[in-house]
Short mmCIF file of C-alpha atoms in Angstrom, two decimals:
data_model
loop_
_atom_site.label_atom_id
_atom_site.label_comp_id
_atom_site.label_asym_id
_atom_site.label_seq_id
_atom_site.Cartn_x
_atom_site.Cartn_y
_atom_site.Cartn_z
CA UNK A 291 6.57 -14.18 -38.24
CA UNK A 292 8.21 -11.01 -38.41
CA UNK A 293 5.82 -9.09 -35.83
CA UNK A 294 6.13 -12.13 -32.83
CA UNK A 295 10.22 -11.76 -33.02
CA UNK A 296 9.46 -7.90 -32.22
CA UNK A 297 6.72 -8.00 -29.64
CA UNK A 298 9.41 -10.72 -28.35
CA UNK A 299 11.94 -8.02 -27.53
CA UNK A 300 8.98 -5.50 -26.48
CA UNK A 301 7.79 -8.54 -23.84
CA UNK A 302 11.54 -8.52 -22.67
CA UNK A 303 11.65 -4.83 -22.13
CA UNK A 304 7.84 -4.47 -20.89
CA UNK A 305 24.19 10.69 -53.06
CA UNK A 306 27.39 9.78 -53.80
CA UNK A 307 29.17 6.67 -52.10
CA UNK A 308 31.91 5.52 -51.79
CA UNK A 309 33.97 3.51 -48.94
CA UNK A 310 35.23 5.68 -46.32
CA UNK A 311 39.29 4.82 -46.05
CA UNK A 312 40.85 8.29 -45.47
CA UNK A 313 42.38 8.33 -41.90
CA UNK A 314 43.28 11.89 -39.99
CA UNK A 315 45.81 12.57 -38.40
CA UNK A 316 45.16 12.76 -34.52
CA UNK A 317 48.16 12.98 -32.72
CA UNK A 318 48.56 15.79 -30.49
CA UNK A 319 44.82 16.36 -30.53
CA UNK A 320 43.08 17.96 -27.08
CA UNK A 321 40.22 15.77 -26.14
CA UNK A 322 38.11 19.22 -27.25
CA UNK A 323 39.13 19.43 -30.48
CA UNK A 324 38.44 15.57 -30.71
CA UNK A 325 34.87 15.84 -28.94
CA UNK A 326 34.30 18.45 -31.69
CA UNK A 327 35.89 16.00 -34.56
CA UNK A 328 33.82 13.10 -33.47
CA UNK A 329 30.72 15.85 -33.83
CA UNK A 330 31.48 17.00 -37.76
CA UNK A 331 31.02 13.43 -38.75
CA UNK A 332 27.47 13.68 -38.35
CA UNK A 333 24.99 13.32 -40.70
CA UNK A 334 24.17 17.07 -42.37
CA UNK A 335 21.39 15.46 -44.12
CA UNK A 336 17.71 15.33 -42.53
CA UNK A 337 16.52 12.53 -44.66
CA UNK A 338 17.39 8.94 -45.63
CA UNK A 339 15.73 6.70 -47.45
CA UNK A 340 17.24 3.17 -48.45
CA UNK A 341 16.40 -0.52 -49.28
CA UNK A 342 17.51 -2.50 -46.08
CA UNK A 343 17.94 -6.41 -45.27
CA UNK A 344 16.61 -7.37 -41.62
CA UNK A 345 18.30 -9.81 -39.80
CA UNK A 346 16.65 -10.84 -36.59
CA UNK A 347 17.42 -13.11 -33.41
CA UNK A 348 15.19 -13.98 -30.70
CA UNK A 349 16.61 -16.94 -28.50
CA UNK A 350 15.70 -19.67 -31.36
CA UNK A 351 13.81 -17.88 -33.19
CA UNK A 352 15.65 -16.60 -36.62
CA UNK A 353 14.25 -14.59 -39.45
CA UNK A 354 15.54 -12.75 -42.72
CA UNK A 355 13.51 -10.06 -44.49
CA UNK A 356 14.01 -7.35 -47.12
CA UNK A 357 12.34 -4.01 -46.80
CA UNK A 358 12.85 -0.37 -46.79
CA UNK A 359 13.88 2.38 -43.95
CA UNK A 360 12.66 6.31 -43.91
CA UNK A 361 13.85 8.28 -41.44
CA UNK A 362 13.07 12.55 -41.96
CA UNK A 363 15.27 14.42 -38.57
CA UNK A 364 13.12 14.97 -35.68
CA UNK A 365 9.79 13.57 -36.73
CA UNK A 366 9.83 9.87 -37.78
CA UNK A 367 11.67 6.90 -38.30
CA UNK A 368 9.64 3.93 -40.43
CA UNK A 369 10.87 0.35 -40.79
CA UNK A 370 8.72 -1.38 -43.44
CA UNK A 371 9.23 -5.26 -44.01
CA UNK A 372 7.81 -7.14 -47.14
CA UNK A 373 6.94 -10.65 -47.62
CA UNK A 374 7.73 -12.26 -51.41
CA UNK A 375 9.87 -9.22 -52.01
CA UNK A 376 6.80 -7.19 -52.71
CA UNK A 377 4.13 -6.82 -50.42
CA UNK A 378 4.25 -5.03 -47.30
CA UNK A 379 4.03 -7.58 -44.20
CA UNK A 380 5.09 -5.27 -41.24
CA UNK A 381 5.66 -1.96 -40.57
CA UNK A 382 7.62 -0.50 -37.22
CA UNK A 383 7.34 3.58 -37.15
CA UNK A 384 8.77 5.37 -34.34
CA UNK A 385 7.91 9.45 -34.05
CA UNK A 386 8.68 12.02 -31.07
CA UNK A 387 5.22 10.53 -28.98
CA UNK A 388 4.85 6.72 -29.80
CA UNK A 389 6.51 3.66 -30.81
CA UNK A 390 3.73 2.28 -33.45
CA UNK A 391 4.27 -1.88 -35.11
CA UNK A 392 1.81 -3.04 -37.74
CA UNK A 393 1.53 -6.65 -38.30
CA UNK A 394 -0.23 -6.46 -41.92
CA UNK A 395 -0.94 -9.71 -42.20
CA UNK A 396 -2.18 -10.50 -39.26
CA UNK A 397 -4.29 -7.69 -38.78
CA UNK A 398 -3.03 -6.73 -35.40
CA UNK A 399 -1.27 -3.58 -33.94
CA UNK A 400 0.77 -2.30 -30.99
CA UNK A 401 0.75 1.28 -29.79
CA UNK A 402 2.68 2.25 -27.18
CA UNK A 403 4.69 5.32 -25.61
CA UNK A 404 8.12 5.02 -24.59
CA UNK A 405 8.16 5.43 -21.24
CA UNK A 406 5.01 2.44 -21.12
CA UNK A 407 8.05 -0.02 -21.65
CA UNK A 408 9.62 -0.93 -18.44
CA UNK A 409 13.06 -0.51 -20.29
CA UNK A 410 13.04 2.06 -22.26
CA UNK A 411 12.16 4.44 -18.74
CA UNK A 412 14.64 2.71 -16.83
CA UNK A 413 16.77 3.88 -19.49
CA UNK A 414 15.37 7.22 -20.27
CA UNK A 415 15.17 5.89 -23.58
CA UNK A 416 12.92 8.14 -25.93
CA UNK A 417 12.66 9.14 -29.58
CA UNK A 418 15.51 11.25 -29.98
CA UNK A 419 17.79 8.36 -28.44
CA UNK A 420 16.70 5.93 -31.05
CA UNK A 421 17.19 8.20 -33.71
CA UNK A 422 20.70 9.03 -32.60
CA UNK A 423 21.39 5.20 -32.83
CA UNK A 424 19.75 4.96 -36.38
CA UNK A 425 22.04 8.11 -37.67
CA UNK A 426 25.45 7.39 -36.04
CA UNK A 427 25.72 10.09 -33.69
CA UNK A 428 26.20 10.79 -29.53
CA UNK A 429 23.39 11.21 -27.73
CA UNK A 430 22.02 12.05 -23.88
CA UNK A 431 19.09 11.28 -22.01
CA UNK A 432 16.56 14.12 -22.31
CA UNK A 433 18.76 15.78 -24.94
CA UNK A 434 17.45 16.21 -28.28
CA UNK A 435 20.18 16.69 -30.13
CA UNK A 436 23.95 16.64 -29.10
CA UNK A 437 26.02 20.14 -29.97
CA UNK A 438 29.34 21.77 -29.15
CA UNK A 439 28.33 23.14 -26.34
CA UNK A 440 27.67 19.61 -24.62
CA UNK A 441 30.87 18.28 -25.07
CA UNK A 442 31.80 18.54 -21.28
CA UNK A 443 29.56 16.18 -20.13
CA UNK A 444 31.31 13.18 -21.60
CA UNK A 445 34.08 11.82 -20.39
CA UNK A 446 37.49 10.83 -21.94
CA UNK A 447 39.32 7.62 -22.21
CA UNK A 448 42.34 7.43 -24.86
CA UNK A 449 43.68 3.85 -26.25
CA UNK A 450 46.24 3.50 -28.87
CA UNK A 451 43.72 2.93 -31.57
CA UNK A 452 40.18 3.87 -29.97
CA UNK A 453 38.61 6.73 -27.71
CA UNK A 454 35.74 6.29 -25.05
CA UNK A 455 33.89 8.53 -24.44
CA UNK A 456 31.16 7.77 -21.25
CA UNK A 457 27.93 9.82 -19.86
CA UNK A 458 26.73 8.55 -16.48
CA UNK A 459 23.33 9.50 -15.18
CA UNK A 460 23.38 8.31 -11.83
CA UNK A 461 24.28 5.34 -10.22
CA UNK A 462 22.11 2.62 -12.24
CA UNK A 463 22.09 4.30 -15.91
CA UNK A 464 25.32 5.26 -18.15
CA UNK A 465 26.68 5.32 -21.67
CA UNK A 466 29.16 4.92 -23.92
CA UNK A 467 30.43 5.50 -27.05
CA UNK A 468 33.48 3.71 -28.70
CA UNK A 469 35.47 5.92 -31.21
CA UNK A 470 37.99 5.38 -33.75
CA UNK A 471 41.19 7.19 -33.01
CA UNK A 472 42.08 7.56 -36.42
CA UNK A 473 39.10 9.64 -38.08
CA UNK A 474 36.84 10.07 -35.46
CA UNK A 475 34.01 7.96 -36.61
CA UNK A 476 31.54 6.44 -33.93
CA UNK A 477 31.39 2.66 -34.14
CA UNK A 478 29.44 1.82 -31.26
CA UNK A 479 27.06 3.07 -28.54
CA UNK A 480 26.09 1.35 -25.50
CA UNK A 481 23.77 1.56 -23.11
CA UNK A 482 24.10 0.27 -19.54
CA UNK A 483 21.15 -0.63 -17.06
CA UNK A 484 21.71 -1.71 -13.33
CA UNK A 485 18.09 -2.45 -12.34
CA UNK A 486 16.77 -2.93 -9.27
CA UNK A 487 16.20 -6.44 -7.71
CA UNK A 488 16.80 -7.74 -11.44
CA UNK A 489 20.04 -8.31 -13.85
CA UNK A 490 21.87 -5.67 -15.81
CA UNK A 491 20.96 -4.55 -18.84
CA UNK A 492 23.22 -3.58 -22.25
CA UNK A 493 22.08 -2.91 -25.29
CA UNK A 494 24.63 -2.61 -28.12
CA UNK A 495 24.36 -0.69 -31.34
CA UNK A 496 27.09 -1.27 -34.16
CA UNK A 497 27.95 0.19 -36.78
CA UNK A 498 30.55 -0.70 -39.62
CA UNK A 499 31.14 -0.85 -43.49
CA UNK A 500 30.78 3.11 -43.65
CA UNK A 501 30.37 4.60 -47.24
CA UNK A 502 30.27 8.21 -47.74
CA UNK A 503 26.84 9.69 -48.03
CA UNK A 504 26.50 13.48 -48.71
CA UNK A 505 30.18 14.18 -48.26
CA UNK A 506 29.77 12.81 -44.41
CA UNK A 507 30.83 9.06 -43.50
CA UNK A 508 27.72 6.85 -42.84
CA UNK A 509 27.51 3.38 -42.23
CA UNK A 510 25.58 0.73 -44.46
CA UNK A 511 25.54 -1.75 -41.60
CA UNK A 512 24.65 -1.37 -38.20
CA UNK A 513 24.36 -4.32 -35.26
CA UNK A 514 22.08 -4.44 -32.30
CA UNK A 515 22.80 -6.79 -29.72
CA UNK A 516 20.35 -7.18 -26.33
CA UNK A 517 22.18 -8.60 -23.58
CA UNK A 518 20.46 -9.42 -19.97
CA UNK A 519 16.92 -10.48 -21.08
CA UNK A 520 15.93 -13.60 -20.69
CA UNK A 521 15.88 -13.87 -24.32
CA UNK A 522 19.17 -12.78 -26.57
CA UNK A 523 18.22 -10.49 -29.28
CA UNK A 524 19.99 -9.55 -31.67
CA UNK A 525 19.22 -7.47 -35.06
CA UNK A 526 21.33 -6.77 -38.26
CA UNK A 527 20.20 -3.54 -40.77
CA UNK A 528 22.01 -3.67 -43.81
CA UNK A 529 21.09 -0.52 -46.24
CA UNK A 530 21.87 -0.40 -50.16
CA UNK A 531 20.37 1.98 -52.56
CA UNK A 532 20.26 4.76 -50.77
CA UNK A 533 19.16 8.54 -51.02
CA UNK A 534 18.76 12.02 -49.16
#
């Protein structure tokens, strides 16, 4: 069921629309001006609603669901899965204190904070992280929300077609962000664990098919990828129907 593929991964651990095709010109950009680009495709919007399909790996374990996702800036982000395309089965709600999942069916629950998961403190991992993954934008540890004025503590890598940009935070912790050199957009953050006495951690967040949403590029499908548990997990949100 729905509910033992997530308490899998928390074992492991423990408007408008229309498709975005525009490029911009970059070429003689300073990595500034492109740190600031890479900004102003944020989301303006501070809430999302949408019908979503959930795709879900765990080792062998496979599952499928429909559901819905509603996310309101800086106070929650709610996952709710149905079962025979109406009734609700499980619900996953994440706010500023707690990670909360709701197995409806079975009648069981699991409350936890973030830093109670071995990972997610390795990591410094925390609410505003998880939300920067769900809306497509840069984040750092123990930053709530990226600005201007935090642009210097990224560094720069140029390709011919894409743009790193990294954040280390010490020896065993960094991140990364892989940028399209065309327009900007962010099309993946990663997040990099060396842990101690144990293997490396990555986690992988995706994101492709972007649409325009509110006059701002967002993407209808993102990809999560686990690597380094003793379990692969890997997770697929595509959103239709959507609405600010």
């Amino acid at each position: 069921m729905v509910l033992t593929v997530v308490l899998g991964l928390m074992m492991v651990s423990c408007g408008s629309k229309k498709t975005v095709t525009k490029d911009v010109d970059m070429s003689g950009f300073s990595e500034t001006a492109y740190l600031r680009g890479v900004l102003d495709n944020a989301p303006e919007f501070d809430e999302f609603s949408a019908k979503m399909r959930l795709a879900l790996s765990l080792g062998d374990e496979n599952i499928s669901v429909g559901g819905s996702v509603k996310m309101k800036k800086d106070e929650a982000i709610q996952l709710s899965l149905v079962a025979v395309g109406i009734v609700e089965a499980a619900r996953i709600e994440l706010t500023p204190k707690r990670l909360l999942i709701l197995d409806r069916i079975g009648r069981r629950y699991v409350e936890v904070k973030y830093d109670e998961l071995p990972f997610f403190k390795q990591s410094k991992i925390d609410f505003y992280t998880l939300q920067a993954l769900f809306w497509n934008e840069l984040f750092l540890p123990g930053v709530k929300r990226v600005a201007k004025k935090d642009i210097h503590d990224f560094g720069f890598t140029r390709g011919e077609s894409h743009v790193i940009l990294t954040a280390e935070k010490g020896k065993r912790l960094s991140f990364s962000f892989l940028t399209a050199l065309a327009n900007g957009l962010l099309e993946e953050s990663r997040i990099h664990v060396s842990a101690k006495q144990e293997n490396d951690y990555q986690v992988n967040w995706n994101y492709r098919d972007f649409l325009t949403l509110d006059g701002k590029p967002f993407p209808s499908t993102m990809n999560l990828s686990w690597e380094g548990a003793e379990k692969p997990l890997k997770a697929s949100f595509t959103f239709s129907r959507w609405d600010t």
